[in-house]
Phi, psi and omega in degrees: 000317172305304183320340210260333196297104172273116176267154177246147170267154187259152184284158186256152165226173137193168212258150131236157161252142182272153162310186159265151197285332188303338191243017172120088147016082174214185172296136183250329186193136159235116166255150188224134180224137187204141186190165188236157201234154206186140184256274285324116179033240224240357174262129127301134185222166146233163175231126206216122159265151163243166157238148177209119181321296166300334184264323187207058172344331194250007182192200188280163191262266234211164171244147155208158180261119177222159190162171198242129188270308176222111203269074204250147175226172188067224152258065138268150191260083151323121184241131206228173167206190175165136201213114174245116175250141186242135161224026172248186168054240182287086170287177171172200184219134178250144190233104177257151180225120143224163170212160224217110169198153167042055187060020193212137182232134188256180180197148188221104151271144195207147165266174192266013146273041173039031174294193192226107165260308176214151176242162196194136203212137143226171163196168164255116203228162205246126181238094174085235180270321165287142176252151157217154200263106187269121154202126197275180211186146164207151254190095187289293178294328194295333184061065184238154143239133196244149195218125180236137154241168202172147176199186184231124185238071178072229172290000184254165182202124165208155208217158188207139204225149179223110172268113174270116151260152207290305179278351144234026160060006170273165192239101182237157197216141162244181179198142171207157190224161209211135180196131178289097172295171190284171150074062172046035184252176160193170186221121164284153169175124216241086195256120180257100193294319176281356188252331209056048196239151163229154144242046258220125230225114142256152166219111168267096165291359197226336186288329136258164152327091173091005192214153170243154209245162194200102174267110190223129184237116162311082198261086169286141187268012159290326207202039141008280200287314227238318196285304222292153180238181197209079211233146182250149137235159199246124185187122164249141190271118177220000000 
């Protein structure tokens, strides 16, 4: 069976983040994401580490396995899995299951007291002229149901997430919107009405080489002027 294994290496990235900038600069967080790619006979898997400064300084945040039991194309039906061992904070093992035929994908998460955590369905379905990416949800303990939508419009995109929970009927909702600059830039803004919170993203693929630069400012929209926080991240291919 080794014999039979071929590996590829997968791209590796890592991160760093800054504090906000408005109140000195300084490191805030570093994450490593690194993996490997593996054959047995006609099934493909990866194996993929993270690292996270913050969640286990002193080891891996987590491994994970992923790979497809029937490797299907089109409408054909493709079963996918992905075994997550978590080993900071809540360790465990997260278990995803999907499957995939005639455009439409289904999803099973499960934890590793084989508890049921979200069932989940997407697609993409054409309103007019427009396509748009409908995918529903259900958040087993929390009991929440959830609807995230999103499309595209030339260089704009904007998406929308809506939560019900189900046992006090309460409704919280976000909206964000996304539009691709010239020169590798593109600009985000993500407004969470229940947080009082914006968020707004530049992401530059071009002010370096090999790297991508990420400017994201933290808005309450109660304390604007005073409130907003200001953070750079940093993320590389190695």
């Amino acid at each position: 069976m080794i014999s039979a294994i071929s590996q590829l290496s997968l791209a590796n990235s890592a991160e760093f983040t800054t504090s906000d900038l408005r109140s000195g600069a300084s490191f805030d967080n570093f994450k490593a994401n690194w993996g490997r790619k593996f054959s047995i006979g006609q099934f493909d898997s990866n194996v993929d580490c993270s690292y996270d400064h913050n969640a286990n300084k002193g080891g891996l945040k987590d491994v994970k396995l992923s790979g497809n039991l029937v490797d299907g194309s089109g409408d054909d039906l493709n079963v996918g899995y992905e075994v997550t061992r978590r080993f900071a904070g809540d360790a465990g093992t997260d278990v995803k299951l999907t499957a995939s035929t005639h455009g439409t994908r289904f999803g099973v998460d499960l934890n590793s007291e084989d508890q049921l955590k979200e069932v989940s369905a997407q697609r993409s379905v054409n309103v007019g002229d427009q396509t748009l990416d409908v995918s529903p949800s259900f958040l087993v303990k929390a009991q929440t149901a959830r609807l995230k939508l999103a499309s595209a419009f030339g260089k704009d995109r904007v998406n929308a997430q809506v939560d019900y929970g189900v046992e006090d009927k309460s409704a919280t909702f976000e909206v964000g919107y996304q539009r691709d600059l010239d020169n590798g830039r593109s600009l985000s803004a993500t407004l969470t009405p229940a947080d009082k919170n914006m968020e707004v993203e530049l992401v530059d693929n071009k002010f370096e080489d090999g790297a991508t630069w990420t400017a994201t400012a933290s808005v309450p929209l109660e304390d604007a002027k005073d409130g907003a926080k200001l953070s750079l991240k940093r993320v590389w291919a190695w």
